Amino acid sequence: MTTTRFAPSPTGFIHVGNLRTALFNYMIARKNGGEFILRLDDTDSNRSTTEYADAIKEDLTWLGLDWDRVEKQSHRLERYKQAAQELRDIGRFYECFETPVELDLKRKKQLNMGKPPVYDRSALALTDEQKIKLKSERESHWRFQLDQERIVWVDGILGDLSIDAGSVSDPVLIRGDGQFLYTMASVCDDIDFGITNVVRGSDHVTNTATQIQIIEAMGASVPNFAHHSLLTGPQGEPLSKRLGTLSLRDLRANGLEPMAILSHMARLGSSEPIELFNSLDELIENFDITIFGAQPTKFDVTDLFPLTKKYVAGLDLSTMSDALIDLGIPSEIAPSFWEMARENVNTRADIAQWWEICRDGVTPLIDVEDIEFIEISKSLLPSHPWDETTWKVWTALVKDTTGRKGKGLFMPLRKALTAMEHGPDMAKLLPLLQKIKI
Ligand code: GLU
């Protein structure tokens, strides 16, 4: 069975940067009839909040990415303790006493000598006596002892990968204050929850190498890893500075549609063109992780607007009817109203404006040279009931009477009735106008 997880830390809102991680893991699980776990990486109790955890759930729900269960790392500390003991028992876990300042100094020295800043394992040489003495004086942290060999795996996106364990520091799994670090918790969870596929950002590639060794040391099987590229801004600049304004909440507040966002994210950085999918099922059916590339991927939020417009225009009446009724649109005109409005809105929020125009009329926009023309046109308006032929009948009459034609005929009428130069097909709009102020 396929099991995936999305593992955000509840220390902030979901943004476009981690949305791809959520989406890919979700789609792998759903495509294979598997399980999708929402894992809250909340071992850092100073920064994790339930408000953010709730916000993450709310945002995923808004997108339609439903999860099968939630797991919280803060509830699993006993298990991490036990795993740490297992690693001690097999001799792959060692206690270190360097302070952050000492470690920093070591790194600087190595860099000065042109060497990679890899932890020198001096703690392994400590005698029991030295350890006892150090223990009484300072905090200790614990490192996993890597096997210094090449760590290889076939990445679902990046292909064959290999990292020399000798070029990586033995990872710290327990901090001086006793807090279990991400690597320890994540490895335990992936093993215990039977995670079969892990998709995450390519900033995790080195973590993956060390995690593979820990998973193997714990006698478990290694999941399939895939690392997607990181997003940049439109000019290739790092996205991190802009993420504050690229949370899902911001996108939602701007009227962007979940399907537009998901469709974009399901194709961005792939060899396939971006296209609008109309449902999650369609998206899942067309998902293929192998089409994604390793290059950093440019993201431009403005690309989401045309997709949103297209999505909204494609919504059928039955999907929209509740929203239309909620706006106060009488059910007998809702079908023709939606026919008129659907092509003329950028977001759902714009629908209300069209209803206002229909219900209340607009202050007419009439150029001085058109004042008389509009007066005449008004006197020629056919009597009710109006339908989609009324506009043609009326403008033919106006044309005959005034001798105007083309733009000179239609534009002043459009401006007088909508206060705009562009907009819907007037034949569709006219019968919907409940009030005309000319
Ligand atoms: N909490 C980690 C992060 O957001 C999870 C990484 C992972 O997928 O293992 O970076």
Short mmCIF file of C-alpha atoms and ligand atoms in Angstrom, two decimals:
data_model
loop_
_atom_site.label_atom_id
_atom_site.label_comp_id
_atom_site.label_asym_id
_atom_site.label_seq_id
_atom_site.Cartn_x
_atom_site.Cartn_y
_atom_site.Cartn_z
CA MET A 1 0.00 0.00 0.00
CA THR A 2 1.19 3.50 -0.85
CA THR A 3 1.45 5.87 2.09
CA THR A 4 2.64 9.46 1.85
CA ARG A 5 2.76 12.37 4.20
CA PHE A 6 2.85 16.15 4.13
CA ALA A 7 4.91 17.27 7.10
CA PRO A 8 4.76 21.01 7.74
CA SER A 9 5.93 22.59 10.96
CA PRO A 10 3.03 24.54 12.45
CA THR A 11 5.19 27.62 12.72
CA GLY A 12 3.63 29.54 9.84
CA PHE A 13 1.06 29.47 7.06
CA ILE A 14 1.26 27.22 4.02
CA HIS A 15 2.66 29.21 1.09
CA VAL A 16 3.27 28.49 -2.56
CA GLY A 17 6.73 27.17 -1.66
CA ASN A 18 5.45 24.19 0.32
CA LEU A 19 2.21 23.76 -1.55
CA ARG A 20 3.92 21.64 -4.22
CA THR A 21 5.14 19.28 -1.52
CA ALA A 22 1.62 18.88 -0.20
CA LEU A 23 0.12 18.43 -3.64
CA PHE A 24 2.61 15.87 -4.95
CA ASN A 25 2.38 13.71 -1.85
CA TYR A 26 -1.40 13.96 -1.92
CA MET A 27 -1.58 12.98 -5.57
CA ILE A 28 0.74 9.99 -5.22
CA ALA A 29 -1.41 8.63 -2.39
CA ARG A 30 -4.70 9.25 -4.17
CA LYS A 31 -3.50 7.96 -7.54
CA ASN A 32 -2.52 4.68 -5.93
CA GLY A 33 -5.53 4.35 -3.66
CA GLY A 34 -3.18 4.84 -0.71
CA GLU A 35 -3.11 6.88 2.45
CA PHE A 36 -2.17 10.53 2.85
CA ILE A 37 -1.06 11.59 6.33
CA LEU A 38 -0.90 15.13 7.61
CA ARG A 39 2.08 15.11 9.96
CA LEU A 40 2.61 18.13 12.16
CA ASP A 41 6.31 18.56 12.86
CA ASP A 42 5.82 20.33 16.16
CA THR A 43 8.77 19.21 18.27
CA ASP A 44 9.90 22.82 18.54
CA SER A 45 7.42 23.84 21.20
CA ASN A 46 8.60 27.44 21.25
CA ARG A 47 7.63 28.11 17.68
CA SER A 48 4.78 25.66 16.99
CA THR A 49 1.24 26.84 17.71
CA THR A 50 -2.20 25.27 17.48
CA GLU A 51 -3.34 28.37 15.59
CA TYR A 52 -0.91 27.59 12.78
CA ALA A 53 -1.84 23.89 12.91
CA ASP A 54 -5.50 24.86 12.49
CA ALA A 55 -4.64 27.29 9.72
CA ILE A 56 -2.74 24.57 7.83
CA LYS A 57 -5.77 22.28 8.06
CA GLU A 58 -8.08 25.06 6.95
CA ASP A 59 -5.91 25.89 3.94
CA LEU A 60 -5.60 22.26 2.85
CA THR A 61 -9.35 21.85 3.21
CA TRP A 62 -9.95 24.95 1.11
CA LEU A 63 -7.76 23.42 -1.59
CA GLY A 64 -9.62 20.13 -1.32
CA LEU A 65 -6.51 18.18 -0.28
CA ASP A 66 -8.08 15.93 2.33
CA TRP A 67 -5.93 13.78 4.58
CA ASP A 68 -6.67 10.39 6.11
CA ARG A 69 -5.20 11.09 9.52
CA VAL A 70 -3.19 13.60 11.49
CA GLU A 71 -0.06 12.72 13.43
CA LYS A 72 1.68 15.08 15.82
CA GLN A 73 5.35 14.63 16.60
CA SER A 74 4.86 16.21 20.03
CA HIS A 75 2.78 13.13 20.95
CA ARG A 76 5.54 10.71 20.01
CA LEU A 77 8.44 11.76 22.22
CA GLU A 78 8.48 8.42 24.06
CA ARG A 79 8.94 6.62 20.76
CA TYR A 80 11.85 8.88 19.82
CA LYS A 81 13.49 8.13 23.17
CA GLN A 82 13.16 4.44 22.49
CA ALA A 83 14.62 4.84 18.98
CA ALA A 84 17.55 6.79 20.42
CA GLN A 85 18.20 3.88 22.77
CA GLU A 86 18.09 1.45 19.84
CA LEU A 87 20.76 3.49 18.08
CA ARG A 88 22.88 3.54 21.26
CA ASP A 89 22.49 -0.21 21.58
CA ILE A 90 23.82 -0.84 18.10
CA GLY A 91 26.71 1.54 18.68
CA ARG A 92 25.70 4.16 16.12
CA PHE A 93 24.87 6.99 18.53
CA TYR A 94 27.45 9.02 20.43
CA GLU A 95 27.41 11.79 22.95
CA CYS A 96 29.18 15.07 22.21
CA PHE A 97 29.99 17.98 24.49
CA GLU A 98 31.16 20.79 22.24
CA THR A 99 29.40 24.09 22.72
CA PRO A 100 27.99 25.90 19.68
CA VAL A 101 30.86 28.37 19.95
CA GLU A 102 33.46 25.58 19.91
CA LEU A 103 31.79 23.94 16.93
CA ASP A 104 31.73 27.23 15.10
CA LEU A 105 35.41 27.73 15.75
CA LYS A 106 36.21 24.26 14.42
CA ARG A 107 34.25 24.96 11.26
CA LYS A 108 36.03 28.25 10.70
CA LYS A 109 39.43 26.60 11.12
CA GLN A 110 38.53 23.88 8.63
CA LEU A 111 37.28 26.44 6.12
CA ASN A 112 40.47 28.48 6.55
CA MET A 113 42.47 25.40 5.72
CA GLY A 114 40.34 24.83 2.64
CA LYS A 115 38.67 21.78 4.15
CA PRO A 116 34.95 21.05 4.20
CA PRO A 117 33.40 21.96 7.58
CA VAL A 118 32.62 18.39 8.60
CA TYR A 119 32.45 17.45 12.28
CA ASP A 120 35.79 15.84 13.24
CA ARG A 121 34.30 13.20 15.55
CA SER A 122 36.60 14.16 18.39
CA ALA A 123 33.85 13.12 20.85
CA LEU A 124 34.45 9.52 19.79
CA ALA A 125 37.89 9.68 21.34
CA LEU A 126 36.68 10.77 24.79
CA THR A 127 37.40 8.38 27.64
CA ASP A 128 34.69 7.46 30.14
CA GLU A 129 36.40 9.62 32.74
CA GLN A 130 36.48 12.63 30.45
CA LYS A 131 32.82 12.11 29.64
CA ILE A 132 31.83 11.98 33.31
CA LYS A 133 33.70 15.17 33.96
CA LEU A 134 32.21 16.94 30.93
CA LYS A 135 28.72 15.76 31.85
CA SER A 136 28.98 17.47 35.22
CA GLU A 137 29.98 20.71 33.52
CA ARG A 138 27.89 21.05 30.39
CA GLU A 139 24.99 19.89 28.28
CA SER A 140 25.54 17.12 25.78
CA HIS A 141 24.06 16.46 22.37
CA TRP A 142 23.89 13.20 20.44
CA ARG A 143 25.07 12.40 16.94
CA PHE A 144 24.35 9.49 14.65
CA GLN A 145 27.58 7.91 13.42
CA LEU A 146 27.43 7.72 9.64
CA ASP A 147 29.08 4.89 7.77
CA GLN A 148 31.61 6.72 5.67
CA GLU A 149 30.64 5.33 2.33
CA ARG A 150 28.74 6.57 -0.69
CA ILE A 151 25.02 6.81 -0.10
CA VAL A 152 23.15 6.14 -3.33
CA TRP A 153 19.54 6.21 -4.31
CA VAL A 154 17.38 6.66 -7.36
CA ASP A 155 15.44 9.85 -6.85
CA GLY A 156 11.95 9.99 -8.36
CA ILE A 157 12.69 13.38 -9.92
CA LEU A 158 16.46 13.85 -9.87
CA GLY A 159 17.38 10.35 -11.01
CA ASP A 160 20.58 8.63 -9.78
CA LEU A 161 21.96 10.45 -6.76
CA SER A 162 24.95 9.74 -4.63
CA ILE A 163 26.40 11.58 -1.68
CA ASP A 164 29.68 10.78 0.02
CA ALA A 165 28.85 10.33 3.72
CA GLY A 166 32.41 11.43 4.49
CA SER A 167 31.52 14.91 3.23
CA VAL A 168 28.64 15.26 5.69
CA SER A 169 28.80 15.81 9.46
CA ASP A 170 27.34 13.10 11.64
CA PRO A 171 23.83 14.49 12.16
CA VAL A 172 22.82 15.73 15.59
CA LEU A 173 19.60 13.96 16.55
CA ILE A 174 19.18 15.19 20.12
CA ARG A 175 20.02 18.74 21.10
CA GLY A 176 21.73 19.87 24.27
CA ASP A 177 18.38 20.78 25.84
CA GLY A 178 17.04 17.30 25.10
CA GLN A 179 14.88 18.28 22.14
CA PHE A 180 14.66 15.64 19.41
CA LEU A 181 15.63 17.15 16.13
CA TYR A 182 13.73 16.84 12.89
CA THR A 183 15.87 14.04 11.45
CA MET A 184 15.28 11.70 14.40
CA ALA A 185 11.58 12.37 14.57
CA SER A 186 11.06 12.23 10.83
CA VAL A 187 12.90 8.93 10.42
CA CYS A 188 10.95 7.28 13.25
CA ASP A 189 7.67 8.52 11.84
CA ASP A 190 8.44 7.46 8.30
CA ILE A 191 9.31 3.99 9.56
CA ASP A 192 6.39 3.60 11.97
CA PHE A 193 3.76 4.98 9.61
CA GLY A 194 4.96 2.80 6.75
CA ILE A 195 5.71 5.75 4.50
CA THR A 196 6.44 4.41 1.03
CA ASN A 197 7.03 7.67 -0.87
CA VAL A 198 8.52 10.93 0.30
CA VAL A 199 8.39 14.01 -1.91
CA ARG A 200 9.98 17.17 -0.58
CA GLY A 201 12.01 20.16 -1.71
CA SER A 202 15.52 19.71 -3.06
CA ASP A 203 16.86 21.55 -0.01
CA HIS A 204 16.40 18.18 1.73
CA VAL A 205 18.70 16.12 -0.51
CA THR A 206 21.56 15.93 2.01
CA ASN A 207 19.11 15.15 4.82
CA THR A 208 17.84 12.28 2.72
CA ALA A 209 21.31 10.79 2.44
CA THR A 210 21.75 10.70 6.21
CA GLN A 211 18.18 9.56 6.77
CA ILE A 212 18.73 6.59 4.47
CA GLN A 213 21.58 5.41 6.70
CA ILE A 214 19.56 5.89 9.89
CA ILE A 215 16.56 4.05 8.44
CA GLU A 216 18.81 1.18 7.42
CA ALA A 217 20.52 1.17 10.82
CA MET A 218 17.09 0.79 12.38
CA GLY A 219 16.42 -2.20 10.17
CA ALA A 220 13.60 -0.62 8.18
CA SER A 221 13.06 -0.28 4.45
CA VAL A 222 13.88 2.97 2.73
CA PRO A 223 10.98 4.83 1.09
CA ASN A 224 11.13 6.12 -2.47
CA PHE A 225 12.44 9.66 -2.30
CA ALA A 226 11.77 12.42 -4.81
CA HIS A 227 13.00 15.99 -4.50
CA HIS A 228 11.24 18.72 -6.40
CA SER A 229 13.03 21.89 -7.42
CA LEU A 230 12.63 25.02 -5.36
CA LEU A 231 10.55 27.93 -6.61
CA THR A 232 12.07 31.29 -7.39
CA GLY A 233 10.45 34.63 -8.17
CA PRO A 234 9.71 35.61 -11.79
CA GLN A 235 13.27 36.92 -12.30
CA GLY A 236 14.89 33.89 -10.74
CA GLU A 237 15.34 35.64 -7.40
CA PRO A 238 14.87 33.59 -4.21
CA LEU A 239 11.23 33.33 -3.28
CA SER A 240 11.90 33.29 0.45
CA LYS A 241 11.63 37.07 0.84
CA ARG A 242 8.24 37.16 -0.86
CA LEU A 243 6.74 34.18 0.88
CA GLY A 244 5.16 36.49 3.43
CA THR A 245 2.73 37.59 0.73
CA LEU A 246 2.40 34.26 -1.01
CA SER A 247 0.56 32.32 1.64
CA LEU A 248 -2.52 30.42 0.58
CA ARG A 249 -4.54 32.84 2.67
CA ASP A 250 -3.27 35.74 0.56
CA LEU A 251 -4.10 33.91 -2.64
CA ARG A 252 -7.57 33.12 -1.31
CA ALA A 253 -8.12 36.73 -0.24
CA ASN A 254 -7.24 37.80 -3.79
CA GLY A 255 -10.03 35.65 -5.17
CA LEU A 256 -7.81 32.98 -6.69
CA GLU A 257 -9.46 29.60 -7.16
CA PRO A 258 -8.11 26.38 -5.63
CA MET A 259 -8.31 24.54 -8.96
CA ALA A 260 -6.40 27.31 -10.71
CA ILE A 261 -3.66 27.19 -8.08
CA LEU A 262 -3.49 23.39 -8.06
CA SER A 263 -3.52 23.12 -11.85
CA HIS A 264 -0.65 25.58 -12.07
CA MET A 265 1.37 23.80 -9.40
CA ALA A 266 0.74 20.40 -10.97
CA ARG A 267 2.53 21.46 -14.16
CA LEU A 268 4.96 24.23 -13.20
CA GLY A 269 8.55 23.11 -13.75
CA SER A 270 7.49 20.10 -15.80
CA SER A 271 7.91 19.23 -19.45
CA GLU A 272 4.16 19.54 -20.01
CA PRO A 273 2.33 22.81 -20.71
CA ILE A 274 0.23 24.33 -17.96
CA GLU A 275 -3.43 23.55 -18.45
CA LEU A 276 -6.52 24.05 -16.38
CA PHE A 277 -7.95 20.96 -14.77
CA ASN A 278 -11.52 21.16 -13.57
CA SER A 279 -11.39 18.70 -10.72
CA LEU A 280 -8.97 17.00 -8.40
CA ASP A 281 -9.86 13.68 -10.03
CA GLU A 282 -8.71 15.01 -13.40
CA LEU A 283 -5.57 16.37 -11.80
CA ILE A 284 -4.79 13.07 -10.10
CA GLU A 285 -5.41 11.10 -13.28
CA ASN A 286 -2.94 13.27 -15.19
CA PHE A 287 -0.27 13.38 -12.50
CA ASP A 288 3.15 11.98 -13.35
CA ILE A 289 6.08 12.87 -11.14
CA THR A 290 8.65 11.91 -13.78
CA ILE A 291 7.82 14.95 -15.94
CA PHE A 292 9.33 17.38 -13.42
CA GLY A 293 12.81 18.78 -13.83
CA ALA A 294 15.65 19.62 -11.48
CA GLN A 295 16.05 23.27 -12.47
CA PRO A 296 14.80 25.96 -10.07
CA THR A 297 11.27 26.82 -11.13
CA LYS A 298 10.07 30.37 -11.71
CA PHE A 299 6.80 31.25 -10.08
CA ASP A 300 4.78 34.34 -10.96
CA VAL A 301 1.60 34.86 -9.00
CA THR A 302 0.06 36.82 -11.87
CA ASP A 303 -0.12 33.57 -13.87
CA LEU A 304 -2.83 32.39 -11.51
CA PHE A 305 -5.31 35.09 -12.55
CA PRO A 306 -6.02 33.96 -16.15
CA LEU A 307 -6.44 30.39 -14.91
CA THR A 308 -8.85 31.60 -12.26
CA LYS A 309 -10.85 33.54 -14.84
CA LYS A 310 -11.00 30.51 -17.10
CA TYR A 311 -12.04 28.25 -14.25
CA VAL A 312 -14.84 30.57 -13.11
CA ALA A 313 -16.10 31.00 -16.69
CA GLY A 314 -16.32 27.22 -16.97
CA LEU A 315 -18.48 26.74 -13.87
CA ASP A 316 -21.93 25.52 -14.76
CA LEU A 317 -25.19 26.86 -13.48
CA SER A 318 -25.82 24.03 -11.05
CA THR A 319 -22.48 24.72 -9.34
CA MET A 320 -23.20 28.43 -9.19
CA SER A 321 -26.89 28.49 -8.39
CA ASP A 322 -26.57 28.64 -4.59
CA ALA A 323 -24.09 31.49 -4.81
CA LEU A 324 -26.34 33.35 -7.27
CA ILE A 325 -29.40 32.93 -5.08
CA ASP A 326 -27.33 34.10 -2.08
CA LEU A 327 -26.57 37.29 -3.96
CA GLY A 328 -30.34 37.84 -4.22
CA ILE A 329 -30.63 36.99 -7.90
CA PRO A 330 -34.19 35.71 -8.57
CA SER A 331 -34.06 32.06 -9.60
CA GLU A 332 -35.94 32.69 -12.86
CA ILE A 333 -33.24 34.99 -14.16
CA ALA A 334 -30.26 33.18 -12.59
CA PRO A 335 -29.59 31.06 -15.74
CA SER A 336 -29.49 34.01 -18.13
CA PHE A 337 -27.60 36.14 -15.60
CA TRP A 338 -24.89 33.48 -15.30
CA GLU A 339 -24.70 33.13 -19.11
CA MET A 340 -24.04 36.87 -19.31
CA ALA A 341 -21.68 37.18 -16.35
CA ARG A 342 -19.46 34.10 -16.59
CA GLU A 343 -17.20 35.45 -19.34
CA ASN A 344 -17.00 38.86 -17.73
CA VAL A 345 -15.59 38.18 -14.29
CA ASN A 346 -12.02 37.70 -13.17
CA THR A 347 -12.95 36.16 -9.83
CA ARG A 348 -16.14 35.05 -8.12
CA ALA A 349 -16.19 38.31 -6.20
CA ASP A 350 -16.84 40.19 -9.45
CA ILE A 351 -20.18 38.42 -9.90
CA ALA A 352 -21.73 40.63 -7.23
CA GLN A 353 -20.77 43.74 -9.17
CA TRP A 354 -22.65 42.55 -12.24
CA TRP A 355 -25.69 41.85 -10.16
CA GLU A 356 -25.51 45.34 -8.69
CA ILE A 357 -25.39 46.80 -12.18
CA CYS A 358 -28.42 44.73 -13.20
CA ARG A 359 -30.41 45.42 -10.05
CA ASP A 360 -29.66 49.09 -9.46
CA GLY A 361 -28.54 50.38 -12.83
CA VAL A 362 -25.50 52.62 -13.19
CA THR A 363 -25.00 56.32 -13.42
CA PRO A 364 -24.87 56.62 -17.18
CA LEU A 365 -21.67 57.68 -18.88
CA ILE A 366 -22.78 60.04 -21.63
CA ASP A 367 -20.45 62.23 -23.68
CA VAL A 368 -21.75 65.74 -24.46
CA GLU A 369 -22.10 64.97 -28.16
CA ASP A 370 -24.22 61.92 -27.33
CA ILE A 371 -26.76 63.59 -25.03
CA GLU A 372 -29.38 64.02 -27.71
CA PHE A 373 -28.67 60.61 -29.23
CA ILE A 374 -29.27 58.92 -25.86
CA GLU A 375 -32.50 60.92 -25.39
CA ILE A 376 -33.80 59.66 -28.71
CA SER A 377 -32.63 56.10 -28.00
CA LYS A 378 -34.43 56.16 -24.68
CA SER A 379 -37.70 57.10 -26.34
CA LEU A 380 -37.31 54.15 -28.70
CA LEU A 381 -36.76 51.48 -26.03
CA PRO A 382 -39.19 48.63 -26.71
CA SER A 383 -41.75 47.92 -24.07
CA HIS A 384 -41.37 44.94 -21.71
CA PRO A 385 -41.04 41.97 -21.61
CA TRP A 386 -37.51 42.02 -22.96
CA ASP A 387 -35.55 39.07 -24.23
CA GLU A 388 -32.31 38.45 -26.10
CA THR A 389 -33.78 39.84 -29.32
CA THR A 390 -34.68 43.18 -27.74
CA TRP A 391 -31.23 44.72 -28.18
CA LYS A 392 -31.26 43.98 -31.91
CA VAL A 393 -34.75 45.35 -32.38
CA TRP A 394 -33.94 48.48 -30.36
CA THR A 395 -30.60 49.29 -32.03
CA ALA A 396 -32.15 48.76 -35.48
CA LEU A 397 -34.80 51.34 -34.59
CA VAL A 398 -32.17 53.73 -33.21
CA LYS A 399 -30.06 53.27 -36.33
CA ASP A 400 -33.00 54.08 -38.62
CA THR A 401 -33.97 57.10 -36.62
CA THR A 402 -30.55 58.64 -36.01
CA GLY A 403 -28.61 57.40 -38.99
CA ARG A 404 -25.77 56.26 -36.68
CA LYS A 405 -24.12 52.91 -37.17
CA GLY A 406 -21.22 50.74 -35.96
CA LYS A 407 -19.25 52.01 -33.02
CA GLY A 408 -20.98 55.41 -33.09
CA LEU A 409 -24.26 53.63 -32.52
CA PHE A 410 -23.30 50.89 -30.05
CA MET A 411 -20.63 52.48 -27.86
CA PRO A 412 -22.70 55.38 -26.48
CA LEU A 413 -25.50 52.94 -25.64
CA ARG A 414 -23.10 50.56 -23.89
CA LYS A 415 -21.56 53.43 -21.91
CA ALA A 416 -24.96 54.78 -20.97
CA LEU A 417 -26.17 51.41 -19.71
CA THR A 418 -23.03 50.02 -18.06
CA ALA A 419 -20.75 53.04 -17.52
CA MET A 420 -18.03 50.96 -19.19
CA GLU A 421 -16.52 50.75 -22.64
CA HIS A 422 -16.20 46.99 -22.62
CA GLY A 423 -18.28 44.24 -21.16
CA PRO A 424 -20.83 41.57 -21.84
CA ASP A 425 -22.77 40.92 -24.96
CA MET A 426 -25.40 43.68 -24.74
CA ALA A 427 -28.08 41.40 -26.18
CA LYS A 428 -27.64 39.19 -23.11
CA LEU A 429 -27.28 42.04 -20.66
CA LEU A 430 -30.20 44.25 -21.68
CA PRO A 431 -33.04 41.90 -20.65
CA LEU A 432 -31.35 41.49 -17.26
CA LEU A 433 -31.34 45.19 -16.45
CA GLN A 434 -33.94 45.73 -13.77
CA LYS A 435 -33.35 49.45 -13.72
CA ILE A 436 -32.13 51.84 -16.36
CA LYS A 437 -31.10 55.35 -15.40
CA ILE A 438 -30.93 57.02 -18.79
N1 GLU B 1 8.97 19.60 8.60
C1 GLU B 1 9.90 19.37 7.53
C2 GLU B 1 9.89 20.57 6.60
O1 GLU B 1 8.88 21.22 6.50
C3 GLU B 1 9.52 18.13 6.78
C4 GLU B 1 10.49 17.69 5.76
C5 GLU B 1 10.18 16.30 5.26
O2 GLU B 1 9.34 16.19 4.39
O3 GLU B 1 10.77 15.37 5.76
O4 GLU B 1 10.90 20.88 6.00
#
